Structure formats: structure tokens, C-alpha cells
JSON list of C-alpha atoms in Angstrom, two decimals:
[
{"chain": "A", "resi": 1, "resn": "UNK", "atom": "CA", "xyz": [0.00, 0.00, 0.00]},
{"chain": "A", "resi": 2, "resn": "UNK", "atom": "CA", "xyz": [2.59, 2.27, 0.85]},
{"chain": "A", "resi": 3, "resn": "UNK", "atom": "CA", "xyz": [5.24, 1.29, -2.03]},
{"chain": "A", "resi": 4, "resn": "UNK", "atom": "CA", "xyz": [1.83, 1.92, -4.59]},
{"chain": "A", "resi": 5, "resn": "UNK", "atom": "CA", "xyz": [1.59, 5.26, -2.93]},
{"chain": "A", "resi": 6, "resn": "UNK", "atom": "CA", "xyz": [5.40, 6.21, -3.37]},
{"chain": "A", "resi": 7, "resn": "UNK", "atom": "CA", "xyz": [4.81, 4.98, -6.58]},
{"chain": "A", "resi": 8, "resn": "UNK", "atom": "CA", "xyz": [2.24, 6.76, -7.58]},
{"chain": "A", "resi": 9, "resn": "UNK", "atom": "CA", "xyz": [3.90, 10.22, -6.33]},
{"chain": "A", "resi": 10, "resn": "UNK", "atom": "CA", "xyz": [6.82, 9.39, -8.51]},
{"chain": "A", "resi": 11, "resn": "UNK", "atom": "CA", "xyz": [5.31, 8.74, -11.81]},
{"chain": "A", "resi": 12, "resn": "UNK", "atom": "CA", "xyz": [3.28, 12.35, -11.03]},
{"chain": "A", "resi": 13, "resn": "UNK", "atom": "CA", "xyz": [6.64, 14.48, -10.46]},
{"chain": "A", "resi": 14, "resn": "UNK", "atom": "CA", "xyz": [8.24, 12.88, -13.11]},
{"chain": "A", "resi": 15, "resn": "UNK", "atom": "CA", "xyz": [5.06, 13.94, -15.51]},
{"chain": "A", "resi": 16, "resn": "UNK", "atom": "CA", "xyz": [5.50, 17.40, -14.32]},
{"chain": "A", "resi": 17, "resn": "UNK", "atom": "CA", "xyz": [9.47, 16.91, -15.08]},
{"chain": "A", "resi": 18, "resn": "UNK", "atom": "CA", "xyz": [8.41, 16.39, -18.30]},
{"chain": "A", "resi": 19, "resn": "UNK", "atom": "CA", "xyz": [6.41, 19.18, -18.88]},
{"chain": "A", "resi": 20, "resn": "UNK", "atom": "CA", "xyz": [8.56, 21.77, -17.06]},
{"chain": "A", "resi": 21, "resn": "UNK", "atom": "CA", "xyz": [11.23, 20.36, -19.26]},
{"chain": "A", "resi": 22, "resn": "UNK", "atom": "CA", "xyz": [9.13, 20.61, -22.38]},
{"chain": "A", "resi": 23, "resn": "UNK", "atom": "CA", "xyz": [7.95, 24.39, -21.40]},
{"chain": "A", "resi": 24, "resn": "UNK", "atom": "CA", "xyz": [11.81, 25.12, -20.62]},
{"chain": "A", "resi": 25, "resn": "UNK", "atom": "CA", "xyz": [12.82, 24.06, -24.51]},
{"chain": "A", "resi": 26, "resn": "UNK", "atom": "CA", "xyz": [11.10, 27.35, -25.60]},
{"chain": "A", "resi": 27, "resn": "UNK", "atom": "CA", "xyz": [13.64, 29.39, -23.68]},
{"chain": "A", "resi": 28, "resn": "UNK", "atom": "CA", "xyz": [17.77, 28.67, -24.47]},
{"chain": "A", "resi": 29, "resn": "UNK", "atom": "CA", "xyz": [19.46, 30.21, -21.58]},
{"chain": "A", "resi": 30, "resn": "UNK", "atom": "CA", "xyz": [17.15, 27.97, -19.05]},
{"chain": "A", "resi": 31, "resn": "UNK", "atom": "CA", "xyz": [18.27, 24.73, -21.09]},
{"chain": "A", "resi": 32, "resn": "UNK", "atom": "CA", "xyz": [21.75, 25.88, -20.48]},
{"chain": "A", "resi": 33, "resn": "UNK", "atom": "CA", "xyz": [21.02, 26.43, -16.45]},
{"chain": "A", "resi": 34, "resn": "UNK", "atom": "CA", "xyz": [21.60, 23.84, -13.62]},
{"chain": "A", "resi": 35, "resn": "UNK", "atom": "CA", "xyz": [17.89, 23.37, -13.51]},
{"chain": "A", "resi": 36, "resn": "UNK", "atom": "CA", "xyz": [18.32, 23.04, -17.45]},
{"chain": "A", "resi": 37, "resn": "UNK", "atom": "CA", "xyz": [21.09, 20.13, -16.75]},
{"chain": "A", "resi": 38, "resn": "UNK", "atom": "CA", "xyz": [18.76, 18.50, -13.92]},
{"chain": "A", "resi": 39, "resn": "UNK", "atom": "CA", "xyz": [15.74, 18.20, -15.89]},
{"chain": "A", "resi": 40, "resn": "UNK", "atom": "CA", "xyz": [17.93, 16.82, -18.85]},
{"chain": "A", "resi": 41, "resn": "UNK", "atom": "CA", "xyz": [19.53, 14.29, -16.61]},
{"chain": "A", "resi": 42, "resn": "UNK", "atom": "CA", "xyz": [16.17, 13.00, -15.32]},
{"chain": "A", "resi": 43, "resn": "UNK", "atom": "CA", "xyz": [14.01, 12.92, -18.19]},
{"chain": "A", "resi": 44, "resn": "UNK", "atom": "CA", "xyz": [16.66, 11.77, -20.74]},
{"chain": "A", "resi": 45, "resn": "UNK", "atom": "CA", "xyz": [16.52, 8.28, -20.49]},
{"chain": "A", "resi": 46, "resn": "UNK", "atom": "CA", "xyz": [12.66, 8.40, -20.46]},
{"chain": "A", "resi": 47, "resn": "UNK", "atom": "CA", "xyz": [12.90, 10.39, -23.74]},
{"chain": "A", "resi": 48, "resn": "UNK", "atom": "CA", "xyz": [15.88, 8.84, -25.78]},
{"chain": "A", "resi": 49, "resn": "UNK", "atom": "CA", "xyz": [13.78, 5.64, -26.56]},
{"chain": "A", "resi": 50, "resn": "UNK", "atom": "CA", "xyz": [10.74, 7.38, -27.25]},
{"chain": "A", "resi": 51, "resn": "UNK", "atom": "CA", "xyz": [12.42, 9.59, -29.68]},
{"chain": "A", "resi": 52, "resn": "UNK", "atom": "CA", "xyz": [14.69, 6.68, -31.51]},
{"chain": "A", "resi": 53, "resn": "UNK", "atom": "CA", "xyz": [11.77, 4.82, -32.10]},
{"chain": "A", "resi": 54, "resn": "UNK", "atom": "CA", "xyz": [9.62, 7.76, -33.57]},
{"chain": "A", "resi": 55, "resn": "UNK", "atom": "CA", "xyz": [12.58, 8.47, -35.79]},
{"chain": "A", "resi": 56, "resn": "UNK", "atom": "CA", "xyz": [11.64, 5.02, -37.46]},
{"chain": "A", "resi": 57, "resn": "UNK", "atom": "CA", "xyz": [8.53, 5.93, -38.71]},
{"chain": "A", "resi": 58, "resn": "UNK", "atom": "CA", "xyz": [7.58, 8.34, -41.42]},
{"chain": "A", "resi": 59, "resn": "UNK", "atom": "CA", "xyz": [5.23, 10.31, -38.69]},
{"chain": "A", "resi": 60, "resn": "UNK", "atom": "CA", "xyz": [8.75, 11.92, -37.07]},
{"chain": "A", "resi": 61, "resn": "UNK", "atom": "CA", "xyz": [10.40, 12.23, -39.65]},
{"chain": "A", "resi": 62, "resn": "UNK", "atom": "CA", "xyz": [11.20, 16.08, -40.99]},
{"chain": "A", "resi": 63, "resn": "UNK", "atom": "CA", "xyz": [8.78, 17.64, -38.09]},
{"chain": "A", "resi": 64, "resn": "UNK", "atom": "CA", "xyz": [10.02, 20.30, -36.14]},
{"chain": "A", "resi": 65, "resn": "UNK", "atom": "CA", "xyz": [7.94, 19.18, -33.01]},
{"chain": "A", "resi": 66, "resn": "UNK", "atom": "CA", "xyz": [9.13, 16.33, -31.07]},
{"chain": "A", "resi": 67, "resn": "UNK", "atom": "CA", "xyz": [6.37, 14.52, -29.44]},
{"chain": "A", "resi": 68, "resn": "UNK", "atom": "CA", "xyz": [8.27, 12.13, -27.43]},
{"chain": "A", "resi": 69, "resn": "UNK", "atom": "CA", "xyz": [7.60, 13.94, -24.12]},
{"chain": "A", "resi": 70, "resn": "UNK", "atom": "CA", "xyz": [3.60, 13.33, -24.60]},
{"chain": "A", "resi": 71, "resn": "UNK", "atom": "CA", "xyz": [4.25, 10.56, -25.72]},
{"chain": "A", "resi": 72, "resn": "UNK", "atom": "CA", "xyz": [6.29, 9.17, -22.50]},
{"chain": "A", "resi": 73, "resn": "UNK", "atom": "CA", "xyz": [3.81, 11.41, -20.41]},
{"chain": "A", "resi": 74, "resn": "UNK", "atom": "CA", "xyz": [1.01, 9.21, -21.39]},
{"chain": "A", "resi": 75, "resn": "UNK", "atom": "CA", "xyz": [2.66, 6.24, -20.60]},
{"chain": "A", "resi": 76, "resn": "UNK", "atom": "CA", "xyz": [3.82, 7.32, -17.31]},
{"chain": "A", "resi": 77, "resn": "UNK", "atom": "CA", "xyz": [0.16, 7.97, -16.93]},
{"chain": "A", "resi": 78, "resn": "UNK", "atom": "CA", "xyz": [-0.83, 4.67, -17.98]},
{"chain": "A", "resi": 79, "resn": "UNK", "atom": "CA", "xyz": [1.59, 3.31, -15.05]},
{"chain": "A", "resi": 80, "resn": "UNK", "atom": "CA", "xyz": [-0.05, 5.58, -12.77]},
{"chain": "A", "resi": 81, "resn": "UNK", "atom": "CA", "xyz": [-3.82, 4.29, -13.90]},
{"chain": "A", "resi": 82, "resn": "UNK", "atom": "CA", "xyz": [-2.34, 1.00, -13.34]},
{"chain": "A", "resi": 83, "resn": "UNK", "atom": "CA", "xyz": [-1.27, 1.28, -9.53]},
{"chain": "A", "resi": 84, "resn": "UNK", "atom": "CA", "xyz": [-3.69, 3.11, -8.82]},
{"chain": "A", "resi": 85, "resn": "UNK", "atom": "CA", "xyz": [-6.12, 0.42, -9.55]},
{"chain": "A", "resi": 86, "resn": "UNK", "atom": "CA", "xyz": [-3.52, -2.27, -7.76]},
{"chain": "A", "resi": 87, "resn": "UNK", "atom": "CA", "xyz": [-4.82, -0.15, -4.51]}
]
């Protein structure tokens, strides 16, 4: 109970990781910031595979928007949906 709870309240900050991250690639100098570096060095990993695998398909390809962090935010939202019903 407690470990789904934890759990839970992990997969949220990382969504909102994601999203400050994704808000913070509109503006350079934050990118280039410590907070810049922390959110690249959490989210990374999450976002690498996502992105190599769109870059497979046609639907990527030549797009100037990379939809790798929705993508990985609905999954980590999936997870959530999942423990959540574990409860």
C-alpha cells in the first residue's frame, strides 16, 4: 500500500518533469542552467527511446515538433492508472 503510494507520487513528479522540461525548450538560456542540466539528466533516459523509435517511422520524420515527451507522459500515466487500480 505504501510502495503503490510512493509509486504513484513518482510517476506524477516525473510527468510534471516532463512538462517543465518541455515548457523550458522554448527558452535557451534555461536549457543551459543547472535546472536546465537537472531536468535533462532525469528525463533523458525516459525520452531517448521514445524519440529513436519515432525516428523510425515516417510520422517523425522532418517535423520540427518532437512529441516524445507526450508521448512518455502518457505512458507514465498509464503506469499511474495501473497502480492506482492495484490499490
Amino acid at each position: 500500500m505504501i510502495l503503490a503510494s510512493i509509486t504513484i507520487r513518482i510517476l506524477g513528479i516525473l510527468q510534471w518533469l516532463i512538462i517543465i522540461r518541455a515548457l523550458c525548450s522554448w527558452f535557451p538560456q534555461v536549457q543551459q542552467s543547472a535546472v536546465g542540466e537537472f531536468l535533462y539528466t532525469v528525463t533523458e533516459p525516459m525520452l531517448a527511446p521514445c524519440r529513436n523509435l519515432l525516428s523510425r517511422f515516417q510520422v517523425g520524420r522532418g517535423m520540427m515538433l518532437d512529441f516524445s515527451p507526450l508521448i512518455v507522459f502518457l505512458l507514465l500515466e498509464f503506469a499511474r492508472r495501473i497502480v492506482y487500480a492495484l490499490l
